[in-house]
């Protein structure tokens, strides 16, 4: 990970971003793929982003007895000595994705003990759909001393998710790929990150089929083989950089991305009046004012992603009329709006809907409460009058490999404090 990073930065205002920048590997694709490593004898993963959350996942694999190394975006790992030791709460509580080891350890060893997970505080983030799925498909689930204990003779049958949870879909897939049973999952999440994990497992010899758009059939196999796999580009990072370009009245081209993974969010930017041009693996987005306000509700894929909501909220302050933003996926993901109000934004709340008025932002001290909120505060600082100090950047480093370096390369003036 980058050295000399501090927990807060000074951000200079009115710095239009211009130029070309590449996209990192996807955090939310890499995390579930890494969580599935116990199912394989050996892996080589490429395009893995160098993030604190990724390092914690690798540390957990090492605690389980896996051997390998992660450097320069490449993770090489083998499981010759992997053991089914409980994943302690002190590890699990560091991130939400640790819960995904429940599925892979259950799949590999038919039994797993995993401490309760942590993660960014953006809502209640329950695991009830995961547990219900494990139980319905033939697993005993119990809670013991702050850990979840799972035991099965093999998963089989049908399970319909009450909501297409990304993590529950990934956990149930991992739990089902090995063995003699056949599992059908209905109402699964269709996010590109879920599909990347399915590609990875199928390349290793799993038999996971889409039999209808949101229905998966998983036919158990005896074992998986070693695989080399390149993690897909990070659509959330790409969109964050594009929004930063538009909000600062500049023009940014993001390369090495997959525009089809965020077709609807790009359409939203275009409908707001921004210039948006896409090629097969790049997107250019720029300011051409005035920007129009818009009405957006976060939704599951292919709707507007919750992970792009806070960045969009900053752009909404730069529009010429009122925007309406509703957060429907997480129940506590508007904390950044209070910080935007400290920066002089006019925002009226009604439940989980924010009415965001055209605002002249003014630099001040602001805090971050989750990783997308941290990125948004930095974008807000680049649009504001004067200097903004953004704090609690430990959240930023969970999801963005070199956000500040990329912004400065594009013309920002951000300095570590
Ligand atoms: N939910 C339940 N019960 C469950 C599972 C989920 O009520 O058993 C609720 C959650 O509380 C939440 C909603 O369903 O309100 C969505 O949860 P989901 O399980 O779909 O999300 P996740 O797997 O916990 C992943 C990403 C998040 C991203 C969401 C939604 C990873 C590691 N995390 O979380 O990413 O916001 O899907 O797309 O893949 C981020 O990158 O900033 C981030 C938070």
mmCIF file of C-alpha atoms in Angstrom, residues 9 24 27 30 38-39 45 63 94 117 155-156 229 248 250 262 272 288 321 323 401 405:
data_model
loop_
_atom_site.group_PDB
_atom_site.id
_atom_site.type_symbol
_atom_site.label_atom_id
_atom_site.label_comp_id
_atom_site.label_asym_id
_atom_site.label_seq_id
_atom_site.Cartn_x
_atom_site.Cartn_y
_atom_site.Cartn_z
ATOM 1 C CA UNK A 9 -5.811 16.157 3.588
ATOM 2 C CA UNK A 24 -8.112 0.169 -10.763
ATOM 3 C CA UNK A 27 -12.616 -3.964 -4.974
ATOM 4 C CA UNK A 30 -11.760 -8.944 -5.859
ATOM 5 C CA UNK A 38 -10.311 -21.869 -0.060
ATOM 6 C CA UNK A 39 -12.364 -23.778 -2.669
ATOM 7 C CA UNK A 45 -5.147 -13.283 -9.560
ATOM 8 C CA UNK A 63 -4.357 -17.429 9.287
ATOM 9 C CA UNK A 94 -12.500 -5.459 10.288
ATOM 10 C CA UNK A 117 -18.255 -9.183 10.392
ATOM 11 C CA UNK A 155 -26.188 -28.259 0.239
ATOM 12 C CA UNK A 156 -29.080 -28.996 -2.075
ATOM 13 C CA UNK A 229 -7.799 -14.842 -13.477
ATOM 14 C CA UNK A 248 -14.963 20.577 -11.029
ATOM 15 C CA UNK A 250 -13.282 19.864 -16.194
ATOM 16 C CA UNK A 262 -22.541 1.320 -15.550
ATOM 17 C CA UNK A 272 -28.024 16.060 -16.370
ATOM 18 C CA UNK A 288 -20.948 21.610 -20.277
ATOM 19 C CA UNK A 321 -32.130 23.441 -10.085
ATOM 20 C CA UNK A 323 -32.400 17.372 -7.360
ATOM 21 C CA UNK A 401 -5.992 2.537 -4.385
ATOM 22 C CA UNK A 405 -2.550 10.620 -6.594
#
